[in-house]
């Protein structure tokens, strides 16, 4: 039996509220735009926490082979994935808005994949969000 999802930060509280229809999904998305998210990568951050542009983030695919950048609302939410996908044994917290700008145009986003409180954005929605964030 899965354990209940207990939010550990404001981003998670907003996500849970949106999933339970207590707030509009758009409110969660606006919170996400100013949030810090956690990304698993195949390389450790350089000294000082600078993003290594040679690092590859974990990307998952759906049944249609659409790529989705996997993001997590807190580092502990990524634990199971870093054990399952050992290639992506490193992670870092990063600004979502900055990450959004650097994403490949054909990628969607999956937040907290496999967890009870997760969220998915199709590539077209991500592209719209990127255009709005400029």
GROMACS .gro file of C-alpha atoms in nm:
model
  134
    1UNK     CA    1   0.000   0.000   0.000
    2UNK     CA    2   0.134   0.345  -0.094
    3UNK     CA    3   0.196   0.590   0.183
    4UNK     CA    4   0.004   0.919   0.166
    5UNK     CA    5   0.183   1.212   0.009
    6UNK     CA    6   0.270   1.460   0.281
    7UNK     CA    7   0.375   1.799   0.135
    8UNK     CA    8   0.713   1.924   0.259
    9UNK     CA    9   0.718   2.269   0.095
   10UNK     CA   10   0.495   2.539  -0.053
   11UNK     CA   11   0.527   2.404  -0.407
   12UNK     CA   12   0.398   2.066  -0.292
   13UNK     CA   13   0.116   2.219  -0.092
   14UNK     CA   14   0.008   2.413  -0.402
   15UNK     CA   15   0.037   2.100  -0.620
   16UNK     CA   16  -0.178   1.894  -0.383
   17UNK     CA   17  -0.437   2.173  -0.364
   18UNK     CA   18  -0.455   2.187  -0.746
   19UNK     CA   19  -0.484   1.808  -0.774
   20UNK     CA   20  -0.770   1.815  -0.522
   21UNK     CA   21  -0.945   2.095  -0.717
   22UNK     CA   22  -0.909   2.335  -0.424
   23UNK     CA   23  -0.730   2.588  -0.645
   24UNK     CA   24  -0.704   2.627  -1.024
   25UNK     CA   25  -0.420   2.441  -1.196
   26UNK     CA   26  -0.313   2.780  -1.333
   27UNK     CA   27  -0.235   2.887  -0.975
   28UNK     CA   28  -0.004   2.588  -0.936
   29UNK     CA   29   0.165   2.669  -1.267
   30UNK     CA   30   0.224   3.030  -1.157
   31UNK     CA   31   0.376   2.899  -0.832
   32UNK     CA   32   0.593   2.661  -1.034
   33UNK     CA   33   0.728   2.948  -1.246
   34UNK     CA   34   0.888   3.105  -0.938
   35UNK     CA   35   0.982   2.778  -0.767
   36UNK     CA   36   1.296   2.575  -0.724
   37UNK     CA   37   1.272   2.218  -0.853
   38UNK     CA   38   1.504   1.920  -0.825
   39UNK     CA   39   1.649   1.753  -1.135
   40UNK     CA   40   1.836   1.424  -1.159
   41UNK     CA   41   2.140   1.431  -1.388
   42UNK     CA   42   2.414   1.198  -1.505
   43UNK     CA   43   2.693   1.427  -1.375
   44UNK     CA   44   2.757   1.606  -1.049
   45UNK     CA   45   2.741   1.985  -1.032
   46UNK     CA   46   3.069   2.165  -1.059
   47UNK     CA   47   3.221   2.329  -0.757
   48UNK     CA   48   3.001   2.609  -0.631
   49UNK     CA   49   2.684   2.446  -0.761
   50UNK     CA   50   2.721   2.583  -1.115
   51UNK     CA   51   2.513   2.390  -1.367
   52UNK     CA   52   2.735   2.161  -1.578
   53UNK     CA   53   2.606   2.212  -1.932
   54UNK     CA   54   2.752   1.873  -2.021
   55UNK     CA   55   2.517   1.707  -1.772
   56UNK     CA   56   2.216   1.527  -1.911
   57UNK     CA   57   1.893   1.550  -1.709
   58UNK     CA   58   1.668   1.248  -1.668
   59UNK     CA   59   1.409   1.237  -1.946
   60UNK     CA   60   1.127   0.982  -1.948
   61UNK     CA   61   0.901   0.888  -2.239
   62UNK     CA   62   0.531   0.811  -2.251
   63UNK     CA   63   0.367   0.534  -2.456
   64UNK     CA   64   0.384   0.755  -2.766
   65UNK     CA   65   0.760   0.807  -2.711
   66UNK     CA   66   0.708   1.174  -2.625
   67UNK     CA   67   1.003   1.291  -2.410
   68UNK     CA   68   0.925   1.438  -2.067
   69UNK     CA   69   1.184   1.610  -1.852
   70UNK     CA   70   1.149   1.461  -1.504
   71UNK     CA   71   1.135   1.720  -1.227
   72UNK     CA   72   1.078   1.678  -0.856
   73UNK     CA   73   0.926   1.911  -0.599
   74UNK     CA   74   1.189   1.819  -0.338
   75UNK     CA   75   1.516   1.621  -0.344
   76UNK     CA   76   1.369   1.335  -0.138
   77UNK     CA   77   1.100   1.282  -0.406
   78UNK     CA   78   1.376   1.172  -0.647
   79UNK     CA   79   1.527   0.903  -0.421
   80UNK     CA   80   1.352   0.604  -0.579
   81UNK     CA   81   1.436   0.721  -0.931
   82UNK     CA   82   1.806   0.774  -0.857
   83UNK     CA   83   1.819   0.414  -0.730
   84UNK     CA   84   1.620   0.277  -1.026
   85UNK     CA   85   1.794   0.485  -1.296
   86UNK     CA   86   2.151   0.465  -1.168
   87UNK     CA   87   2.281   0.659  -1.468
   88UNK     CA   88   2.110   0.959  -1.308
   89UNK     CA   89   2.271   0.932  -0.967
   90UNK     CA   90   2.328   1.304  -0.924
   91UNK     CA   91   2.086   1.585  -0.871
   92UNK     CA   92   2.058   1.951  -0.811
   93UNK     CA   93   1.803   2.209  -0.716
   94UNK     CA   94   1.747   2.468  -0.984
   95UNK     CA   95   1.522   2.758  -1.074
   96UNK     CA   96   1.226   2.628  -1.278
   97UNK     CA   97   1.197   2.941  -1.493
   98UNK     CA   98   1.564   2.917  -1.593
   99UNK     CA   99   1.532   2.548  -1.666
  100UNK     CA  100   1.223   2.612  -1.877
  101UNK     CA  101   1.416   2.850  -2.103
  102UNK     CA  102   1.678   2.586  -2.179
  103UNK     CA  103   1.446   2.294  -2.250
  104UNK     CA  104   1.424   2.128  -2.589
  105UNK     CA  105   1.106   2.241  -2.770
  106UNK     CA  106   0.974   1.888  -2.814
  107UNK     CA  107   0.989   1.803  -2.444
  108UNK     CA  108   0.707   1.791  -2.197
  109UNK     CA  109   0.746   1.800  -1.820
  110UNK     CA  110   0.655   1.536  -1.565
  111UNK     CA  111   0.665   1.640  -1.201
  112UNK     CA  112   0.712   1.373  -0.934
  113UNK     CA  113   0.677   1.078  -1.176
  114UNK     CA  114   0.525   0.772  -1.012
  115UNK     CA  115   0.424   0.955  -0.696
  116UNK     CA  116   0.065   1.016  -0.579
  117UNK     CA  117   0.110   1.392  -0.621
  118UNK     CA  118   0.239   1.428  -0.974
  119UNK     CA  119   0.170   1.649  -1.272
  120UNK     CA  120   0.233   1.625  -1.644
  121UNK     CA  121   0.256   1.899  -1.906
  122UNK     CA  122   0.253   1.815  -2.276
  123UNK     CA  123   0.522   1.972  -2.501
  124UNK     CA  124   0.274   2.220  -2.656
  125UNK     CA  125   0.176   2.344  -2.310
  126UNK     CA  126   0.542   2.376  -2.210
  127UNK     CA  127   0.608   2.579  -2.527
  128UNK     CA  128   0.318   2.814  -2.441
  129UNK     CA  129   0.447   2.852  -2.087
  130UNK     CA  130   0.799   2.925  -2.215
  131UNK     CA  131   0.660   3.195  -2.447
  132UNK     CA  132   0.464   3.354  -2.159
  133UNK     CA  133   0.768   3.349  -1.928
  134UNK     CA  134   0.986   3.556  -2.165
   0.00000   0.00000   0.00000
